[in-house]
Amino acid sequence: MSLISGLAALAAASTLSTQATPVQERPETLERLMACRGIADNTARLTCFDTAAGALDTAQRQGDVVVIDRAGVAETRRQLFGFEMPSLPRLFGPENTVEIESIESTLQSASLVGEGRWVFRLADGSVWRQIDSERVRFENRPGQPARVRKAALGSFLLTVGGSRAVRVRRQ
């Protein structure tokens, strides 16, 4: 799943919950499908399921309902690592989900920008900008291992190869 499709899933999920509806509640189309289980008559239950399943399929195809499996959730969380989105954990289920503490990738490129600070592009598509003013020495060539980890007070530290950690912000 690309970052764009992950953000699209987040946007679709947030539009479903704009009327002060908790994120844990099911969409109405799914509730209608689940309500069919309570119908005793076989013919009426099958008709209900067919109608509700068709409505759910249509809602999913139109983007009104987004279905994402655990692997998709894990990949989206990884791709969004470093972005400030305080309500993100609730979008992906219970509060007791495991938080990502670091990501590992490889350096795609690094370029020096204003005031002697670096911008790092990683192979996973993420872009990180140096926010401290310390000089850093590293082997600036594609393919070097790179690791970004959470640090104190919501900041992040990036290391390339065996370099010292650089304080960075996700772009």
Short mmCIF file of N, CA and C in Angstrom, two decimals:
data_model
loop_
_atom_site.label_atom_id
_atom_site.label_comp_id
_atom_site.label_asym_id
_atom_site.label_seq_id
_atom_site.Cartn_x
_atom_site.Cartn_y
_atom_site.Cartn_z
N MET A 1 0.86 -1.17 0.00
CA MET A 1 0.00 0.00 0.00
C MET A 1 0.90 1.23 0.00
N SER A 2 0.65 2.15 -0.88
CA SER A 2 1.47 3.35 -0.97
C SER A 2 1.05 4.35 0.12
N LEU A 3 1.90 5.33 0.32
CA LEU A 3 1.60 6.38 1.29
C LEU A 3 0.33 7.11 0.90
N ILE A 4 0.16 7.35 -0.39
CA ILE A 4 -1.03 8.06 -0.87
C ILE A 4 -2.28 7.25 -0.56
N SER A 5 -2.26 5.94 -0.83
CA SER A 5 -3.46 5.14 -0.55
C SER A 5 -3.68 5.02 0.95
N GLY A 6 -2.61 5.02 1.74
CA GLY A 6 -2.77 5.01 3.19
C GLY A 6 -3.42 6.28 3.69
N LEU A 7 -2.98 7.42 3.14
CA LEU A 7 -3.60 8.69 3.52
C LEU A 7 -5.03 8.76 3.03
N ALA A 8 -5.30 8.17 1.86
CA ALA A 8 -6.68 8.14 1.36
C ALA A 8 -7.55 7.32 2.28
N ALA A 9 -7.02 6.20 2.79
CA ALA A 9 -7.77 5.38 3.73
C ALA A 9 -8.05 6.16 5.01
N LEU A 10 -7.06 6.93 5.46
CA LEU A 10 -7.27 7.75 6.65
C LEU A 10 -8.33 8.81 6.41
N ALA A 11 -8.28 9.44 5.24
CA ALA A 11 -9.27 10.48 4.93
C ALA A 11 -10.66 9.88 4.85
N ALA A 12 -10.78 8.72 4.21
CA ALA A 12 -12.10 8.09 4.11
C ALA A 12 -12.61 7.69 5.48
N ALA A 13 -11.72 7.16 6.32
CA ALA A 13 -12.14 6.77 7.66
C ALA A 13 -12.56 7.98 8.47
N SER A 14 -11.86 9.09 8.28
CA SER A 14 -12.23 10.28 9.05
C SER A 14 -13.53 10.88 8.57
N THR A 15 -13.86 10.75 7.28
CA THR A 15 -15.13 11.28 6.80
C THR A 15 -16.29 10.46 7.33
N LEU A 16 -16.03 9.20 7.64
CA LEU A 16 -17.09 8.37 8.21
C LEU A 16 -17.39 8.76 9.65
N SER A 17 -16.46 9.45 10.29
CA SER A 17 -16.63 9.75 11.71
C SER A 17 -16.73 11.24 11.98
N THR A 18 -17.22 12.01 11.04
CA THR A 18 -17.25 13.46 11.23
C THR A 18 -18.39 13.94 12.10
N GLN A 19 -19.45 13.18 12.29
CA GLN A 19 -20.61 13.62 13.07
C GLN A 19 -20.45 13.24 14.54
N ALA A 20 -19.29 13.41 15.13
CA ALA A 20 -19.00 13.08 16.52
C ALA A 20 -19.30 11.61 16.81
N THR A 21 -19.13 10.75 15.82
CA THR A 21 -19.31 9.32 15.99
C THR A 21 -17.98 8.71 16.35
N PRO A 22 -17.91 7.93 17.43
CA PRO A 22 -16.64 7.30 17.77
C PRO A 22 -16.16 6.40 16.64
N VAL A 23 -14.85 6.34 16.45
CA VAL A 23 -14.28 5.58 15.36
C VAL A 23 -14.58 4.09 15.51
N GLN A 24 -14.74 3.58 16.75
CA GLN A 24 -14.97 2.17 16.97
C GLN A 24 -16.33 1.70 16.47
N GLU A 25 -17.28 2.60 16.26
CA GLU A 25 -18.60 2.21 15.78
C GLU A 25 -18.52 1.76 14.34
N ARG A 26 -19.37 0.80 14.00
CA ARG A 26 -19.42 0.30 12.63
C ARG A 26 -20.19 1.27 11.74
N PRO A 27 -19.82 1.31 10.46
CA PRO A 27 -20.62 2.11 9.52
C PRO A 27 -22.03 1.52 9.42
N GLU A 28 -22.98 2.37 9.07
CA GLU A 28 -24.38 1.95 8.98
C GLU A 28 -24.57 0.79 8.00
N THR A 29 -23.84 0.80 6.89
CA THR A 29 -23.99 -0.28 5.90
C THR A 29 -23.56 -1.63 6.48
N LEU A 30 -22.54 -1.64 7.32
CA LEU A 30 -22.11 -2.88 7.96
C LEU A 30 -23.11 -3.30 9.03
N GLU A 31 -23.64 -2.34 9.76
CA GLU A 31 -24.66 -2.64 10.79
C GLU A 31 -25.89 -3.30 10.15
N ARG A 32 -26.30 -2.80 8.98
CA ARG A 32 -27.46 -3.40 8.29
C ARG A 32 -27.17 -4.84 7.90
N LEU A 33 -25.97 -5.11 7.47
CA LEU A 33 -25.59 -6.48 7.12
C LEU A 33 -25.63 -7.39 8.35
N MET A 34 -25.08 -6.91 9.47
CA MET A 34 -25.06 -7.71 10.69
C MET A 34 -26.47 -7.92 11.26
N ALA A 35 -27.36 -6.97 11.05
CA ALA A 35 -28.73 -7.09 11.54
C ALA A 35 -29.48 -8.23 10.85
N CYS A 36 -29.06 -8.60 9.66
CA CYS A 36 -29.72 -9.68 8.92
C CYS A 36 -29.60 -11.02 9.65
N ARG A 37 -28.59 -11.19 10.46
CA ARG A 37 -28.40 -12.46 11.18
C ARG A 37 -29.55 -12.76 12.12
N GLY A 38 -30.24 -11.74 12.59
CA GLY A 38 -31.32 -11.93 13.54
C GLY A 38 -32.67 -12.30 12.92
N ILE A 39 -32.76 -12.40 11.61
CA ILE A 39 -34.02 -12.74 10.94
C ILE A 39 -34.19 -14.25 10.93
N ALA A 40 -35.32 -14.74 11.44
CA ALA A 40 -35.55 -16.18 11.57
C ALA A 40 -35.89 -16.85 10.24
N ASP A 41 -36.71 -16.22 9.43
CA ASP A 41 -37.13 -16.81 8.16
C ASP A 41 -35.96 -16.85 7.18
N ASN A 42 -35.68 -18.05 6.65
CA ASN A 42 -34.52 -18.24 5.76
C ASN A 42 -34.58 -17.36 4.52
N THR A 43 -35.72 -17.30 3.88
CA THR A 43 -35.86 -16.51 2.65
C THR A 43 -35.69 -15.02 2.93
N ALA A 44 -36.31 -14.55 4.00
CA ALA A 44 -36.20 -13.14 4.35
C ALA A 44 -34.76 -12.79 4.75
N ARG A 45 -34.10 -13.73 5.48
CA ARG A 45 -32.71 -13.50 5.90
C ARG A 45 -31.79 -13.42 4.68
N LEU A 46 -31.97 -14.34 3.72
CA LEU A 46 -31.15 -14.33 2.51
C LEU A 46 -31.37 -13.06 1.70
N THR A 47 -32.61 -12.63 1.58
CA THR A 47 -32.92 -11.38 0.87
C THR A 47 -32.25 -10.20 1.56
N CYS A 48 -32.33 -10.19 2.90
CA CYS A 48 -31.69 -9.12 3.68
C CYS A 48 -30.18 -9.12 3.45
N PHE A 49 -29.56 -10.32 3.53
CA PHE A 49 -28.11 -10.41 3.31
C PHE A 49 -27.73 -9.95 1.91
N ASP A 50 -28.47 -10.39 0.91
CA ASP A 50 -28.16 -9.99 -0.47
C ASP A 50 -28.23 -8.47 -0.64
N THR A 51 -29.28 -7.86 -0.09
CA THR A 51 -29.45 -6.41 -0.20
C THR A 51 -28.35 -5.67 0.55
N ALA A 52 -28.10 -6.09 1.80
CA ALA A 52 -27.10 -5.41 2.64
C ALA A 52 -25.69 -5.62 2.08
N ALA A 53 -25.39 -6.81 1.59
CA ALA A 53 -24.06 -7.07 1.02
C ALA A 53 -23.85 -6.23 -0.24
N GLY A 54 -24.89 -6.09 -1.04
CA GLY A 54 -24.79 -5.24 -2.23
C GLY A 54 -24.54 -3.78 -1.86
N ALA A 55 -25.23 -3.31 -0.83
CA ALA A 55 -25.04 -1.92 -0.39
C ALA A 55 -23.64 -1.71 0.18
N LEU A 56 -23.13 -2.70 0.92
CA LEU A 56 -21.78 -2.60 1.48
C LEU A 56 -20.74 -2.61 0.36
N ASP A 57 -20.93 -3.47 -0.63
CA ASP A 57 -20.00 -3.53 -1.76
C ASP A 57 -19.99 -2.20 -2.51
N THR A 58 -21.16 -1.62 -2.74
CA THR A 58 -21.26 -0.33 -3.42
C THR A 58 -20.57 0.77 -2.61
N ALA A 59 -20.81 0.78 -1.31
CA ALA A 59 -20.18 1.79 -0.44
C ALA A 59 -18.66 1.66 -0.47
N GLN A 60 -18.16 0.44 -0.49
CA GLN A 60 -16.71 0.21 -0.53
C GLN A 60 -16.14 0.66 -1.87
N ARG A 61 -16.81 0.34 -2.95
CA ARG A 61 -16.33 0.73 -4.29
C ARG A 61 -16.34 2.25 -4.48
N GLN A 62 -17.30 2.94 -3.84
CA GLN A 62 -17.39 4.39 -3.96
C GLN A 62 -16.49 5.11 -2.96
N GLY A 63 -15.86 4.37 -2.07
CA GLY A 63 -14.96 4.98 -1.09
C GLY A 63 -15.65 5.48 0.16
N ASP A 64 -16.94 5.16 0.32
CA ASP A 64 -17.65 5.58 1.54
C ASP A 64 -17.27 4.72 2.72
N VAL A 65 -16.85 3.49 2.47
CA VAL A 65 -16.38 2.56 3.49
C VAL A 65 -15.03 2.05 3.04
N VAL A 66 -14.07 2.02 3.94
CA VAL A 66 -12.74 1.52 3.62
C VAL A 66 -12.50 0.26 4.42
N VAL A 67 -12.10 -0.79 3.73
CA VAL A 67 -11.79 -2.05 4.39
C VAL A 67 -10.29 -2.24 4.30
N ILE A 68 -9.66 -2.46 5.44
CA ILE A 68 -8.21 -2.64 5.48
C ILE A 68 -7.90 -3.77 6.46
N ASP A 69 -7.03 -4.70 6.06
CA ASP A 69 -6.69 -5.82 6.94
C ASP A 69 -5.52 -5.43 7.84
N ARG A 70 -5.17 -6.32 8.75
CA ARG A 70 -4.09 -6.03 9.72
C ARG A 70 -2.77 -5.72 9.03
N ALA A 71 -2.47 -6.46 7.96
CA ALA A 71 -1.22 -6.20 7.24
C ALA A 71 -1.24 -4.80 6.64
N GLY A 72 -2.38 -4.38 6.11
CA GLY A 72 -2.51 -3.04 5.57
C GLY A 72 -2.38 -1.98 6.64
N VAL A 73 -2.95 -2.24 7.82
CA VAL A 73 -2.83 -1.32 8.94
C VAL A 73 -1.36 -1.18 9.34
N ALA A 74 -0.67 -2.31 9.47
CA ALA A 74 0.74 -2.27 9.86
C ALA A 74 1.58 -1.50 8.84
N GLU A 75 1.34 -1.74 7.56
CA GLU A 75 2.09 -1.04 6.52
C GLU A 75 1.78 0.46 6.52
N THR A 76 0.53 0.82 6.69
CA THR A 76 0.16 2.24 6.72
C THR A 76 0.78 2.93 7.92
N ARG A 77 0.74 2.28 9.09
CA ARG A 77 1.36 2.85 10.29
C ARG A 77 2.86 3.06 10.07
N ARG A 78 3.51 2.10 9.41
CA ARG A 78 4.94 2.22 9.15
C ARG A 78 5.20 3.39 8.21
N GLN A 79 4.39 3.53 7.15
CA GLN A 79 4.59 4.61 6.20
C GLN A 79 4.31 5.98 6.80
N LEU A 80 3.47 6.03 7.81
CA LEU A 80 3.13 7.31 8.44
C LEU A 80 4.02 7.63 9.63
N PHE A 81 4.99 6.75 9.93
CA PHE A 81 5.90 6.97 11.05
C PHE A 81 6.58 8.32 10.89
N GLY A 82 6.50 9.13 11.92
CA GLY A 82 7.15 10.44 11.91
C GLY A 82 6.22 11.60 11.66
N PHE A 83 5.04 11.34 11.12
CA PHE A 83 4.08 12.42 10.93
C PHE A 83 3.34 12.66 12.23
N GLU A 84 3.00 13.91 12.52
CA GLU A 84 2.26 14.26 13.72
C GLU A 84 0.77 14.13 13.45
N MET A 85 0.19 13.04 13.92
CA MET A 85 -1.23 12.78 13.75
C MET A 85 -1.75 12.21 15.06
N PRO A 86 -2.13 13.06 16.01
CA PRO A 86 -2.48 12.60 17.34
C PRO A 86 -3.60 11.57 17.41
N SER A 87 -4.55 11.59 16.49
CA SER A 87 -5.67 10.65 16.56
C SER A 87 -5.41 9.37 15.76
N LEU A 88 -4.22 9.20 15.23
CA LEU A 88 -3.92 8.06 14.40
C LEU A 88 -4.17 6.71 15.06
N PRO A 89 -3.75 6.46 16.29
CA PRO A 89 -3.96 5.12 16.86
C PRO A 89 -5.44 4.72 16.91
N ARG A 90 -6.35 5.65 17.16
CA ARG A 90 -7.77 5.31 17.22
C ARG A 90 -8.31 4.89 15.87
N LEU A 91 -7.75 5.40 14.79
CA LEU A 91 -8.21 5.02 13.47
C LEU A 91 -7.93 3.56 13.17
N PHE A 92 -6.91 3.02 13.80
CA PHE A 92 -6.49 1.66 13.51
C PHE A 92 -6.86 0.66 14.59
N GLY A 93 -7.81 0.97 15.41
CA GLY A 93 -8.27 -0.02 16.37
C GLY A 93 -8.02 0.39 17.80
N PRO A 94 -8.01 -0.61 18.68
CA PRO A 94 -7.89 -0.35 20.12
C PRO A 94 -6.64 0.44 20.48
N GLU A 95 -6.72 1.13 21.59
CA GLU A 95 -5.60 1.95 22.06
C GLU A 95 -4.38 1.10 22.44
N ASN A 96 -4.56 -0.19 22.67
CA ASN A 96 -3.45 -1.01 23.13
C ASN A 96 -2.63 -1.60 21.98
N THR A 97 -2.72 -1.01 20.79
CA THR A 97 -1.92 -1.50 19.68
C THR A 97 -0.46 -1.14 19.90
N VAL A 98 0.42 -1.93 19.35
CA VAL A 98 1.86 -1.73 19.52
C VAL A 98 2.30 -0.53 18.68
N GLU A 99 2.97 0.40 19.32
CA GLU A 99 3.47 1.58 18.63
C GLU A 99 4.78 1.24 17.93
N ILE A 100 5.01 1.84 16.80
CA ILE A 100 6.27 1.67 16.09
C ILE A 100 7.28 2.62 16.72
N GLU A 101 8.41 2.09 17.14
CA GLU A 101 9.44 2.89 17.79
C GLU A 101 10.55 3.30 16.83
N SER A 102 10.72 2.54 15.73
CA SER A 102 11.76 2.88 14.76
C SER A 102 11.44 2.22 13.43
N ILE A 103 12.06 2.74 12.38
CA ILE A 103 11.98 2.12 11.06
C ILE A 103 13.39 1.96 10.53
N GLU A 104 13.57 0.96 9.71
CA GLU A 104 14.86 0.74 9.06
C GLU A 104 14.65 0.72 7.56
N SER A 105 15.55 1.36 6.85
CA SER A 105 15.47 1.44 5.40
C SER A 105 16.90 1.59 4.89
N THR A 106 17.03 2.06 3.69
CA THR A 106 18.35 2.38 3.16
C THR A 106 18.32 3.78 2.59
N LEU A 107 19.48 4.40 2.56
CA LEU A 107 19.60 5.76 2.04
C LEU A 107 19.46 5.74 0.53
N GLN A 108 18.55 6.56 0.03
CA GLN A 108 18.41 6.71 -1.42
C GLN A 108 19.26 7.89 -1.88
N SER A 109 19.17 9.00 -1.13
CA SER A 109 20.01 10.16 -1.43
C SER A 109 20.02 11.07 -0.21
N ALA A 110 21.02 11.92 -0.17
CA ALA A 110 21.12 12.95 0.88
C ALA A 110 21.69 14.19 0.23
N SER A 111 21.09 15.34 0.54
CA SER A 111 21.59 16.58 -0.05
C SER A 111 21.70 17.64 1.03
N LEU A 112 22.70 18.45 0.89
CA LEU A 112 22.94 19.55 1.81
C LEU A 112 22.07 20.73 1.38
N VAL A 113 21.31 21.26 2.33
CA VAL A 113 20.46 22.41 2.04
C VAL A 113 20.93 23.58 2.89
N GLY A 114 20.15 24.64 2.95
CA GLY A 114 20.54 25.85 3.68
C GLY A 114 21.05 25.60 5.09
N GLU A 115 21.98 26.46 5.49
CA GLU A 115 22.56 26.45 6.83
C GLU A 115 23.29 25.16 7.16
N GLY A 116 23.78 24.46 6.17
CA GLY A 116 24.56 23.24 6.39
C GLY A 116 23.77 22.07 6.93
N ARG A 117 22.49 22.04 6.67
CA ARG A 117 21.66 20.93 7.14
C ARG A 117 21.34 19.99 5.99
N TRP A 118 21.05 18.75 6.34
CA TRP A 118 20.83 17.70 5.36
C TRP A 118 19.36 17.36 5.19
N VAL A 119 19.01 16.92 4.00
CA VAL A 119 17.71 16.30 3.72
C VAL A 119 18.02 14.89 3.25
N PHE A 120 17.42 13.92 3.94
CA PHE A 120 17.66 12.51 3.66
C PHE A 120 16.43 11.91 2.99
N ARG A 121 16.63 11.25 1.87
CA ARG A 121 15.55 10.51 1.20
C ARG A 121 15.86 9.03 1.36
N LEU A 122 14.90 8.29 1.93
CA LEU A 122 15.11 6.88 2.16
C LEU A 122 14.41 6.05 1.09
N ALA A 123 14.84 4.81 0.97
CA ALA A 123 14.29 3.92 -0.07
C ALA A 123 12.81 3.66 0.12
N ASP A 124 12.29 3.80 1.33
CA ASP A 124 10.85 3.57 1.56
C ASP A 124 10.00 4.76 1.14
N GLY A 125 10.64 5.81 0.61
CA GLY A 125 9.90 6.98 0.13
C GLY A 125 9.82 8.12 1.13
N SER A 126 10.24 7.90 2.36
CA SER A 126 10.16 8.96 3.36
C SER A 126 11.30 9.96 3.17
N VAL A 127 11.01 11.21 3.55
CA VAL A 127 11.99 12.29 3.45
C VAL A 127 12.12 12.90 4.84
N TRP A 128 13.36 13.04 5.32
CA TRP A 128 13.63 13.55 6.66
C TRP A 128 14.59 14.72 6.56
N ARG A 129 14.28 15.81 7.25
CA ARG A 129 15.10 17.02 7.23
C ARG A 129 15.79 17.18 8.58
N GLN A 130 17.09 17.44 8.54
CA GLN A 130 17.86 17.67 9.76
C GLN A 130 17.37 18.94 10.43
N ILE A 131 17.13 18.88 11.75
CA ILE A 131 16.66 20.07 12.46
C ILE A 131 17.66 20.56 13.49
N ASP A 132 18.69 19.77 13.80
CA ASP A 132 19.72 20.29 14.70
C ASP A 132 20.81 20.94 13.85
N SER A 133 21.71 21.65 14.49
CA SER A 133 22.74 22.36 13.74
C SER A 133 24.11 21.69 13.84
N GLU A 134 24.14 20.49 14.38
CA GLU A 134 25.40 19.77 14.51
C GLU A 134 25.88 19.25 13.16
N ARG A 135 27.19 19.28 12.96
CA ARG A 135 27.74 18.71 11.73
C ARG A 135 27.69 17.19 11.84
N VAL A 136 27.43 16.57 10.72
CA VAL A 136 27.38 15.11 10.70
C VAL A 136 28.21 14.59 9.53
N ARG A 137 28.93 13.53 9.80
CA ARG A 137 29.72 12.89 8.74
C ARG A 137 29.17 11.48 8.56
N PHE A 138 28.93 11.16 7.31
CA PHE A 138 28.43 9.83 6.98
C PHE A 138 28.81 9.52 5.56
N GLU A 139 28.72 8.27 5.18
CA GLU A 139 29.02 7.87 3.83
C GLU A 139 27.79 8.15 2.98
N ASN A 140 27.84 9.22 2.19
CA ASN A 140 26.69 9.68 1.41
C ASN A 140 26.64 8.94 0.07
N ARG A 141 26.16 7.71 0.14
CA ARG A 141 25.96 6.95 -1.10
C ARG A 141 24.73 6.07 -0.95
N PRO A 142 23.99 5.93 -2.02
CA PRO A 142 22.78 5.12 -1.97
C PRO A 142 23.06 3.70 -1.49
N GLY A 143 22.12 3.16 -0.73
CA GLY A 143 22.23 1.79 -0.25
C GLY A 143 22.74 1.67 1.16
N GLN A 144 23.22 2.77 1.74
CA GLN A 144 23.69 2.71 3.13
C GLN A 144 22.49 2.42 4.05
N PRO A 145 22.68 1.58 5.07
CA PRO A 145 21.56 1.34 6.00
C PRO A 145 21.21 2.61 6.76
N ALA A 146 19.91 2.85 6.92
CA ALA A 146 19.44 4.03 7.65
C ALA A 146 18.39 3.59 8.65
N ARG A 147 18.42 4.21 9.81
CA ARG A 147 17.45 3.90 10.86
C ARG A 147 16.94 5.20 11.46
N VAL A 148 15.61 5.30 11.60
CA VAL A 148 15.00 6.45 12.25
C VAL A 148 14.29 5.92 13.48
N ARG A 149 14.55 6.54 14.62
CA ARG A 149 13.91 6.10 15.87
C ARG A 149 13.33 7.28 16.60
N LYS A 150 12.33 6.97 17.42
CA LYS A 150 11.73 8.01 18.25
C LYS A 150 12.73 8.43 19.30
N ALA A 151 12.70 9.70 19.64
CA ALA A 151 13.56 10.24 20.69
C ALA A 151 12.65 10.97 21.69
N ALA A 152 13.25 11.73 22.56
CA ALA A 152 12.50 12.43 23.61
C ALA A 152 11.63 13.55 23.04
N LEU A 153 10.52 13.79 23.69
CA LEU A 153 9.63 14.92 23.40
C LEU A 153 9.14 14.95 21.96
N GLY A 154 8.88 13.78 21.39
CA GLY A 154 8.30 13.72 20.06
C GLY A 154 9.27 13.96 18.92
N SER A 155 10.55 13.96 19.21
CA SER A 155 11.52 14.16 18.13
C SER A 155 11.99 12.79 17.60
N PHE A 156 12.79 12.83 16.54
CA PHE A 156 13.28 11.61 15.90
C PHE A 156 14.77 11.76 15.63
N LEU A 157 15.48 10.62 15.70
CA LEU A 157 16.90 10.58 15.41
C LEU A 157 17.16 9.63 14.25
N LEU A 158 17.99 10.06 13.30
CA LEU A 158 18.32 9.26 12.13
C LEU A 158 19.81 8.95 12.16
N THR A 159 20.14 7.70 11.88
CA THR A 159 21.54 7.31 11.72
C THR A 159 21.70 6.67 10.35
N VAL A 160 22.79 7.00 9.69
CA VAL A 160 23.14 6.41 8.40
C VAL A 160 24.43 5.66 8.60
N GLY A 161 24.40 4.35 8.36
CA GLY A 161 25.58 3.53 8.60
C GLY A 161 25.99 3.64 10.05
N GLY A 162 27.24 3.98 10.30
CA GLY A 162 27.74 4.12 11.66
C GLY A 162 27.85 5.56 12.12
N SER A 163 27.16 6.48 11.45
CA SER A 163 27.26 7.90 11.79
C SER A 163 26.60 8.18 13.14
N ARG A 164 26.89 9.37 13.66
CA ARG A 164 26.19 9.80 14.87
C ARG A 164 24.75 10.09 14.51
N ALA A 165 23.89 10.07 15.50
CA ALA A 165 22.47 10.33 15.26
C ALA A 165 22.24 11.80 14.94
N VAL A 166 21.37 12.04 13.99
CA VAL A 166 20.99 13.38 13.57
C VAL A 166 19.54 13.61 13.93
N ARG A 167 19.23 14.72 14.57
CA ARG A 167 17.84 15.03 14.91
C ARG A 167 17.12 15.47 13.64
N VAL A 168 16.00 14.81 13.32
CA VAL A 168 15.29 15.06 12.06
C VAL A 168 13.80 15.22 12.28
N ARG A 169 13.14 15.76 11.24
CA ARG A 169 11.68 15.90 11.20
C ARG A 169 11.23 15.33 9.86
N ARG A 170 10.10 14.63 9.88
CA ARG A 170 9.55 14.04 8.64
C ARG A 170 8.98 15.13 7.76
N GLN A 171 9.25 15.06 6.48
CA GLN A 171 8.73 16.03 5.49
C GLN A 171 7.63 15.39 4.69
#
